[in-house]
Amino acid sequence: MTVDDTESGVHRRFDLLQGEWVLVSPHRDRRPWQGQVEVPEPLLSTHDPDCHLCPGNRRANGARNPDYAGVFVFDNDFPALLDGAPEVSAAAGMFRSEPVRGRCRVLCYSPRHDQSLARLGESGLSAVVAAWQRETIDLGARWRWVQCFENRGASMGCSSPHPHGQIWTMDALPTLVRREREQQRQYLDEWGRGLLLDVVAAEAEAGTRVVIDDRDWLVVVPYWARWPFETLILPRRPMPGLAWMGDAEAASLAGVLGDLFRAYDNLFRCAFPYSFGWHGLPGARQSDVAGWQLHGHCYPPLLRSAGIRKFMVGFEMLAEAQRDITPETAAARLRAARGPHWQTTTDTR
Ligand code: H2U
Ligand code: ZN
């Protein structure tokens, strides 16, 4: 089956990075929808006196934020992982457990409450890219895994509209990361080449799933995407993690991210929700490096409009992931949505 005749045919695609099948049912986004409709994000002011993340404001634990001007990084006041002596010991057998340590940080992208990756502009985005790189290198000296990520929008469980992401570290490899490491290792053993470098070459040649074709980066809706408008951000050269990225690549990444997140916002003319994050090695541990290539995953839930999202429930929870439009259609729609942010012409702030 070629890519072109998949629009009408139900089929499965294999996710080489996670080692899982994805069911593709292209016709299914035409089914009637009388279910939940997402509420649009409200218009935001540049500063919100009640926001825990705005400059000069008090956080939930009473600490006061500095009057910061660029990015601002602090230790999460409600961390999911703790850096102290473990309070539990390992247990073997049926009910297996192990202690885990880590540190959680919060990264505010901008002092402006109404900003977002889509609207930061290149200098603002460059500061965010530099912060991801700096934090990863600093934290990577101590921790086995450093996870930079962002949940954007109330529908993704984001707790505050202030533009921010999070950084969690762990002294173990998280489950999904371990799986991707095994897949990349296996591919290297079998083919003698890096999986994601081969994906870059194949996607660039096919072109149908490419969203942004930059000199240093390629953004695609991956062949095996689960979420309707899911994208994968890939460096064009071997690059195990953010620490390996050069200045020119960091600058082009800032441009690429602005381009991508504007396209998302433009697609349904809304503050497009998503979970986004980097999978990159924090340091040069030899055993982890084999075949590993840095990549960014963007998982946005919206399907048909600003109000109608894809739910990963039922069959997806019990059997396997299923998508409703083809990755090729999604990529074409994202390509068409690229350009200036839809609010730049109507925004008078
Ligand atoms: P999310 O919006 O993705 O939940 O991230 C916000 C994080 O900021 C969240 O983990 C932290 C929360 O614990 N936070 C603080 O550390 N201090 C605060 O005063 C508010 C929120
Ligand atoms: Zn704020």
Short mmCIF file of C-alpha atoms and ligand atoms in Angstrom, two decimals:
data_model
loop_
_atom_site.label_atom_id
_atom_site.label_comp_id
_atom_site.label_asym_id
_atom_site.label_seq_id
_atom_site.Cartn_x
_atom_site.Cartn_y
_atom_site.Cartn_z
CA MET A 1 0.00 0.00 0.00
CA THR A 2 1.43 3.38 -0.92
CA VAL A 3 0.95 6.56 1.05
CA ASP A 4 -1.42 7.96 -1.58
CA ASP A 5 -4.04 5.23 -1.33
CA THR A 6 -4.24 5.18 2.46
CA GLU A 7 -6.69 8.09 2.73
CA SER A 8 -9.71 5.82 2.34
CA GLY A 9 -8.31 2.55 3.67
CA VAL A 10 -8.14 1.43 7.29
CA HIS A 11 -4.69 0.12 8.12
CA ARG A 12 -2.05 -0.15 10.87
CA ARG A 13 1.33 1.53 10.94
CA PHE A 14 4.34 0.48 12.97
CA ASP A 15 5.97 3.00 15.30
CA LEU A 16 9.67 2.20 15.03
CA LEU A 17 10.57 4.47 17.93
CA GLN A 18 8.17 2.96 20.46
CA GLY A 19 7.89 -0.48 18.90
CA GLU A 20 4.08 -0.37 18.76
CA TRP A 21 1.33 -0.54 16.17
CA VAL A 22 -1.07 2.36 15.51
CA LEU A 23 -4.50 1.87 13.93
CA VAL A 24 -5.32 4.44 11.20
CA SER A 25 -9.02 4.98 10.37
CA PRO A 26 -8.97 7.97 7.99
CA HIS A 27 -12.74 8.15 7.39
CA ARG A 28 -13.61 8.33 11.07
CA ASP A 29 -13.31 12.06 11.70
CA ARG A 30 -16.64 12.42 9.86
CA ARG A 31 -18.60 10.70 12.63
CA PRO A 32 -21.23 12.88 14.39
CA TRP A 33 -20.00 14.53 17.58
CA GLN A 34 -22.37 15.42 20.42
CA GLY A 35 -19.71 14.98 23.10
CA GLN A 36 -17.48 17.38 25.00
CA VAL A 37 -16.59 20.69 23.36
CA GLU A 38 -13.41 22.39 24.61
CA VAL A 39 -13.75 25.90 26.04
CA PRO A 40 -11.52 28.48 24.30
CA GLU A 41 -8.69 29.93 26.42
CA PRO A 42 -9.62 33.43 27.69
CA LEU A 43 -7.73 36.50 26.46
CA LEU A 44 -4.88 37.20 28.87
CA SER A 45 -3.43 40.43 30.23
CA THR A 46 0.32 41.08 30.17
CA HIS A 47 0.50 40.78 33.98
CA ASP A 48 -1.90 38.97 36.30
CA PRO A 49 -1.70 39.93 39.99
CA ASP A 50 -3.08 36.49 40.95
CA CYS A 51 -0.58 34.48 38.86
CA HIS A 52 1.98 32.48 40.86
CA LEU A 53 4.52 32.76 38.02
CA CYS A 54 4.41 36.46 37.04
CA PRO A 55 7.44 38.61 38.09
CA GLY A 56 7.25 40.11 41.59
CA ASN A 57 4.25 37.95 42.59
CA ARG A 58 4.02 35.50 45.47
CA ARG A 59 4.07 31.80 44.70
CA ALA A 60 1.69 29.32 46.33
CA ASN A 61 4.22 28.54 49.10
CA GLY A 62 4.72 32.23 49.93
CA ALA A 63 8.09 32.72 48.17
CA ARG A 64 8.28 35.86 46.04
CA ASN A 65 9.41 35.73 42.40
CA PRO A 66 12.16 38.18 41.44
CA ASP A 67 11.32 40.96 39.03
CA TYR A 68 12.72 38.84 36.22
CA ALA A 69 13.08 40.17 32.68
CA GLY A 70 13.87 37.12 30.48
CA VAL A 71 13.48 33.46 31.40
CA PHE A 72 13.17 32.47 35.06
CA VAL A 73 13.96 28.98 36.41
CA PHE A 74 13.19 27.83 39.97
CA ASP A 75 12.82 24.60 41.93
CA ASN A 76 9.23 23.36 41.83
CA ASP A 77 7.50 24.06 45.16
CA PHE A 78 5.46 20.86 44.74
CA PRO A 79 7.99 18.45 43.19
CA ALA A 80 7.04 14.96 42.01
CA LEU A 81 10.58 13.75 42.69
CA LEU A 82 12.73 14.45 45.72
CA ASP A 83 16.47 14.80 46.03
CA GLY A 84 16.80 13.68 49.68
CA ALA A 85 17.64 10.30 51.16
CA PRO A 86 15.07 7.75 49.92
CA GLU A 87 12.41 6.86 52.49
CA VAL A 88 11.58 3.51 50.90
CA SER A 89 13.73 0.48 50.20
CA ALA A 90 13.58 -1.81 47.18
CA ALA A 91 11.13 -4.72 47.17
CA ALA A 92 11.42 -7.81 44.95
CA GLY A 93 8.86 -10.45 43.97
CA MET A 94 5.31 -9.87 42.80
CA PHE A 95 5.00 -6.40 44.29
CA ARG A 96 8.27 -5.00 43.08
CA SER A 97 9.38 -1.47 43.85
CA GLU A 98 12.49 0.63 44.02
CA PRO A 99 13.41 3.99 45.48
CA VAL A 100 13.84 6.88 43.07
CA ARG A 101 15.36 10.32 43.41
CA GLY A 102 15.11 13.41 41.25
CA ARG A 103 14.66 17.13 41.10
CA CYS A 104 11.88 19.20 39.51
CA ARG A 105 12.31 22.70 38.10
CA VAL A 106 9.90 25.19 36.55
CA LEU A 107 11.00 27.29 33.57
CA CYS A 108 9.06 30.52 32.93
CA TYR A 109 9.56 31.46 29.28
CA SER A 110 8.79 35.15 29.66
CA PRO A 111 7.78 37.75 32.25
CA ARG A 112 4.71 38.44 30.10
CA HIS A 113 1.69 36.51 31.28
CA ASP A 114 0.10 36.53 27.80
CA GLN A 115 3.04 35.03 25.89
CA SER A 116 3.53 31.55 24.41
CA LEU A 117 6.11 29.69 22.32
CA ALA A 118 4.03 30.68 19.30
CA ARG A 119 4.38 34.38 20.03
CA LEU A 120 7.72 34.83 21.81
CA GLY A 121 9.62 35.83 18.68
CA GLU A 122 13.11 34.60 17.82
CA SER A 123 15.04 36.31 20.61
CA GLY A 124 12.56 35.10 23.24
CA LEU A 125 12.66 31.58 21.79
CA SER A 126 16.47 31.65 21.69
CA ALA A 127 16.47 32.38 25.43
CA VAL A 128 14.20 29.38 26.03
CA VAL A 129 16.39 27.11 23.87
CA ALA A 130 19.47 28.32 25.80
CA ALA A 131 17.71 27.63 29.12
CA TRP A 132 16.81 24.06 28.05
CA GLN A 133 20.42 23.53 27.01
CA ARG A 134 21.91 25.06 30.19
CA GLU A 135 19.59 23.22 32.56
CA THR A 136 20.13 19.91 30.75
CA ILE A 137 23.91 20.24 30.95
CA ASP A 138 23.90 21.37 34.61
CA LEU A 139 21.38 18.78 35.79
CA GLY A 140 22.81 16.09 33.50
CA ALA A 141 26.08 16.20 35.44
CA ARG A 142 24.23 14.59 38.34
CA TRP A 143 21.07 12.95 36.99
CA ARG A 144 20.64 10.03 34.62
CA TRP A 145 17.68 11.58 32.82
CA VAL A 146 16.61 15.20 32.34
CA GLN A 147 13.12 15.68 30.93
CA CYS A 148 12.28 19.14 29.56
CA PHE A 149 8.57 19.43 28.73
CA GLU A 150 5.58 21.72 28.57
CA ASN A 151 1.89 21.16 29.04
CA ARG A 152 0.02 23.95 27.35
CA GLY A 153 -3.65 24.71 27.87
CA ALA A 154 -6.20 23.77 30.49
CA SER A 155 -7.30 20.79 28.39
CA MET A 156 -3.79 19.31 28.79
CA GLY A 157 -3.87 19.71 32.54
CA CYS A 158 -1.73 22.84 32.60
CA SER A 159 -2.15 24.56 35.97
CA SER A 160 -1.45 28.15 34.84
CA PRO A 161 -1.73 30.09 31.57
CA HIS A 162 1.58 31.85 32.29
CA PRO A 163 4.05 30.66 29.59
CA HIS A 164 6.13 27.99 31.28
CA GLY A 165 7.50 24.50 31.00
CA GLN A 166 8.94 22.04 33.45
CA ILE A 167 12.16 20.09 33.88
CA TRP A 168 12.12 16.83 35.83
CA THR A 169 15.21 14.78 36.50
CA MET A 170 15.49 11.16 37.60
CA ASP A 171 18.25 8.78 38.66
CA ALA A 172 16.65 6.03 36.53
CA LEU A 173 15.65 5.94 32.85
CA PRO A 174 11.88 6.53 32.55
CA THR A 175 9.80 3.78 30.90
CA LEU A 176 9.14 5.44 27.52
CA VAL A 177 12.73 6.59 27.24
CA ARG A 178 14.03 3.08 27.94
CA ARG A 179 11.75 1.72 25.21
CA GLU A 180 12.99 4.29 22.68
CA ARG A 181 16.55 3.48 23.66
CA GLU A 182 15.99 -0.23 23.00
CA GLN A 183 14.35 0.50 19.63
CA GLN A 184 17.21 2.79 18.56
CA ARG A 185 19.82 0.28 19.75
CA GLN A 186 18.15 -2.59 17.92
CA TYR A 187 17.95 -0.57 14.72
CA LEU A 188 21.64 0.30 14.98
CA ASP A 189 22.53 -3.38 15.51
CA GLU A 190 20.44 -4.43 12.54
CA TRP A 191 21.25 -1.69 10.03
CA GLY A 192 24.47 -0.13 11.30
CA ARG A 193 22.86 3.31 11.13
CA GLY A 194 20.91 5.58 13.48
CA LEU A 195 17.12 5.06 13.32
CA LEU A 196 16.18 8.74 13.46
CA LEU A 197 18.86 9.77 10.98
CA ASP A 198 17.38 7.24 8.56
CA VAL A 199 13.91 8.62 9.35
CA VAL A 200 15.13 12.15 8.52
CA ALA A 201 16.51 10.98 5.18
CA ALA A 202 13.38 8.99 4.30
CA GLU A 203 10.93 11.71 5.39
CA ALA A 204 12.86 14.45 3.56
CA GLU A 205 12.79 12.36 0.41
CA ALA A 206 9.08 11.44 0.68
CA GLY A 207 8.14 15.03 1.55
CA THR A 208 4.47 14.20 2.19
CA ARG A 209 4.75 14.37 5.98
CA VAL A 210 7.22 17.25 6.18
CA VAL A 211 5.93 20.37 7.94
CA ILE A 212 9.16 22.41 8.13
CA ASP A 213 12.26 21.73 6.07
CA ASP A 214 15.09 23.71 7.68
CA ARG A 215 18.83 23.51 6.98
CA ASP A 216 19.51 22.06 10.46
CA TRP A 217 16.10 20.61 11.44
CA LEU A 218 13.25 18.68 9.93
CA VAL A 219 9.76 18.78 11.43
CA VAL A 220 7.43 15.97 10.35
CA VAL A 221 4.12 14.45 11.28
CA PRO A 222 5.70 11.03 11.81
CA TYR A 223 4.51 8.13 9.64
CA TRP A 224 3.29 6.44 12.85
CA ALA A 225 1.79 9.52 14.60
CA ARG A 226 -0.88 8.72 17.21
CA TRP A 227 -2.25 12.20 17.93
CA PRO A 228 -4.02 13.97 15.02
CA PHE A 229 -1.42 16.73 14.52
CA GLU A 230 1.50 15.11 16.33
CA THR A 231 4.97 16.22 15.19
CA LEU A 232 8.53 15.08 15.60
CA ILE A 233 11.35 17.66 15.57
CA LEU A 234 14.54 16.11 14.24
CA PRO A 235 18.11 17.39 13.88
CA ARG A 236 19.58 16.68 10.46
CA ARG A 237 22.99 15.62 11.76
CA PRO A 238 23.93 13.18 14.55
CA MET A 239 23.11 14.91 17.86
CA PRO A 240 22.46 12.77 20.96
CA GLY A 241 21.18 15.63 23.11
CA LEU A 242 20.75 19.37 23.54
CA ALA A 243 24.31 19.59 24.90
CA TRP A 244 25.64 18.63 21.47
CA MET A 245 23.79 21.47 19.68
CA GLY A 246 25.93 24.27 18.23
CA ASP A 247 25.12 28.00 18.30
CA ALA A 248 23.94 28.11 14.69
CA GLU A 249 21.69 25.08 15.28
CA ALA A 250 20.28 26.67 18.42
CA ALA A 251 19.47 29.83 16.45
CA SER A 252 17.78 27.88 13.66
CA LEU A 253 15.86 25.83 16.25
CA ALA A 254 14.40 29.03 17.70
CA GLY A 255 13.14 29.95 14.22
CA VAL A 256 11.76 26.46 13.58
CA LEU A 257 9.90 26.33 16.90
CA GLY A 258 8.29 29.73 16.30
CA ASP A 259 7.23 28.57 12.84
CA LEU A 260 5.78 25.30 14.17
CA PHE A 261 3.89 26.68 17.16
CA ARG A 262 2.45 29.53 15.06
CA ALA A 263 1.21 26.96 12.55
CA TYR A 264 -0.49 25.09 15.41
CA ASP A 265 -2.21 28.26 16.70
CA ASN A 266 -3.18 29.25 13.15
CA LEU A 267 -4.68 25.86 12.30
CA PHE A 268 -7.86 26.41 14.33
CA ARG A 269 -7.20 30.07 15.24
CA CYS A 270 -6.84 29.36 18.94
CA ALA A 271 -4.24 28.88 21.68
CA PHE A 272 -3.46 25.34 20.48
CA PRO A 273 -3.03 22.98 23.45
CA TYR A 274 -0.29 20.36 23.52
CA SER A 275 2.24 18.38 25.50
CA PHE A 276 5.69 18.95 24.11
CA GLY A 277 9.13 17.81 25.21
CA TRP A 278 12.66 16.78 24.36
CA HIS A 279 14.11 13.30 24.32
CA GLY A 280 17.83 13.89 24.43
CA LEU A 281 20.72 12.44 26.38
CA PRO A 282 21.70 14.68 29.27
CA GLY A 283 25.37 13.62 29.16
CA ALA A 284 27.76 11.40 27.27
CA ARG A 285 27.23 8.07 29.07
CA GLN A 286 28.61 5.65 26.55
CA SER A 287 26.09 2.87 27.20
CA ASP A 288 23.19 5.23 26.56
CA VAL A 289 24.62 6.92 23.50
CA ALA A 290 24.56 3.97 21.05
CA GLY A 291 22.10 5.00 18.35
CA TRP A 292 20.40 7.69 20.43
CA GLN A 293 19.37 10.82 18.56
CA LEU A 294 17.84 13.98 20.07
CA HIS A 295 14.24 14.63 19.08
CA GLY A 296 11.28 16.71 20.20
CA HIS A 297 7.79 15.21 20.49
CA CYS A 298 4.72 17.41 20.21
CA TYR A 299 1.42 15.76 21.14
CA PRO A 300 -1.55 18.09 20.58
CA PRO A 301 -5.03 16.69 21.25
CA LEU A 302 -7.20 18.81 18.90
CA LEU A 303 -8.77 16.94 15.98
CA ARG A 304 -11.43 18.82 14.05
CA SER A 305 -11.63 22.33 15.47
CA ALA A 306 -10.65 24.42 18.48
CA GLY A 307 -13.53 22.73 20.31
CA ILE A 308 -13.24 19.07 19.33
CA ARG A 309 -10.34 16.99 20.56
CA LYS A 310 -9.22 13.43 20.18
CA PHE A 311 -9.73 11.30 23.27
CA MET A 312 -7.33 8.41 23.79
CA VAL A 313 -9.85 6.21 25.62
CA GLY A 314 -11.68 2.91 25.12
CA PHE A 315 -9.91 1.00 22.36
CA GLU A 316 -6.78 3.10 22.79
CA MET A 317 -6.59 2.31 26.52
CA LEU A 318 -7.45 -1.33 26.10
CA ALA A 319 -6.02 -2.35 22.74
CA GLU A 320 -3.91 0.11 20.71
CA ALA A 321 -3.65 3.74 19.63
CA GLN A 322 -6.02 4.80 16.84
CA ARG A 323 -6.05 7.95 14.72
CA ASP A 324 -8.77 9.51 12.57
CA ILE A 325 -6.97 11.38 9.76
CA THR A 326 -3.83 10.32 7.98
CA PRO A 327 -0.48 11.82 8.98
CA GLU A 328 -0.14 13.00 5.35
CA THR A 329 -3.38 15.02 5.58
CA ALA A 330 -2.32 16.44 8.95
CA ALA A 331 1.08 17.51 7.57
CA ALA A 332 -0.50 19.21 4.53
CA ARG A 333 -2.85 21.16 6.81
CA LEU A 334 0.00 22.24 9.09
CA ARG A 335 2.07 23.32 6.11
CA ALA A 336 -0.83 25.44 4.89
CA ALA A 337 -1.19 27.02 8.35
CA ARG A 338 2.42 28.30 8.48
CA GLY A 339 3.01 32.05 8.44
CA PRO A 340 2.47 35.04 10.72
CA HIS A 341 0.47 34.38 13.89
CA TRP A 342 -3.25 34.80 13.27
CA GLN A 343 -3.50 37.28 16.14
CA THR A 344 -0.75 39.60 14.91
CA THR A 345 -3.11 41.49 12.63
CA THR A 346 -5.93 41.81 15.19
CA ASP A 347 -3.76 42.22 18.28
CA THR A 348 -3.51 45.84 19.36
CA ARG A 349 -1.54 45.30 22.58
P1 H2U B 1 1.99 22.79 35.02
O1 H2U B 1 1.22 23.99 34.67
O2 H2U B 1 2.45 22.01 33.84
O3 H2U B 1 1.26 21.96 36.05
O4 H2U B 1 3.34 23.30 35.72
C1 H2U B 1 3.36 24.24 36.73
C2 H2U B 1 4.26 23.77 37.84
O5 H2U B 1 4.57 24.88 38.65
C3 H2U B 1 3.60 22.72 38.70
O6 H2U B 1 4.39 21.55 38.69
C4 H2U B 1 4.59 24.49 39.99
C5 H2U B 1 3.57 23.35 40.09
O7 H2U B 1 3.94 22.44 41.09
N1 H2U B 1 4.29 25.61 40.85
C6 H2U B 1 5.18 25.99 41.82
O8 H2U B 1 6.22 25.36 41.97
N2 H2U B 1 4.90 27.06 42.61
C7 H2U B 1 3.77 27.80 42.50
O9 H2U B 1 3.58 28.73 43.24
C8 H2U B 1 2.76 27.49 41.48
C9 H2U B 1 3.04 26.30 40.61
ZN ZN B 2 1.66 35.21 35.00
#
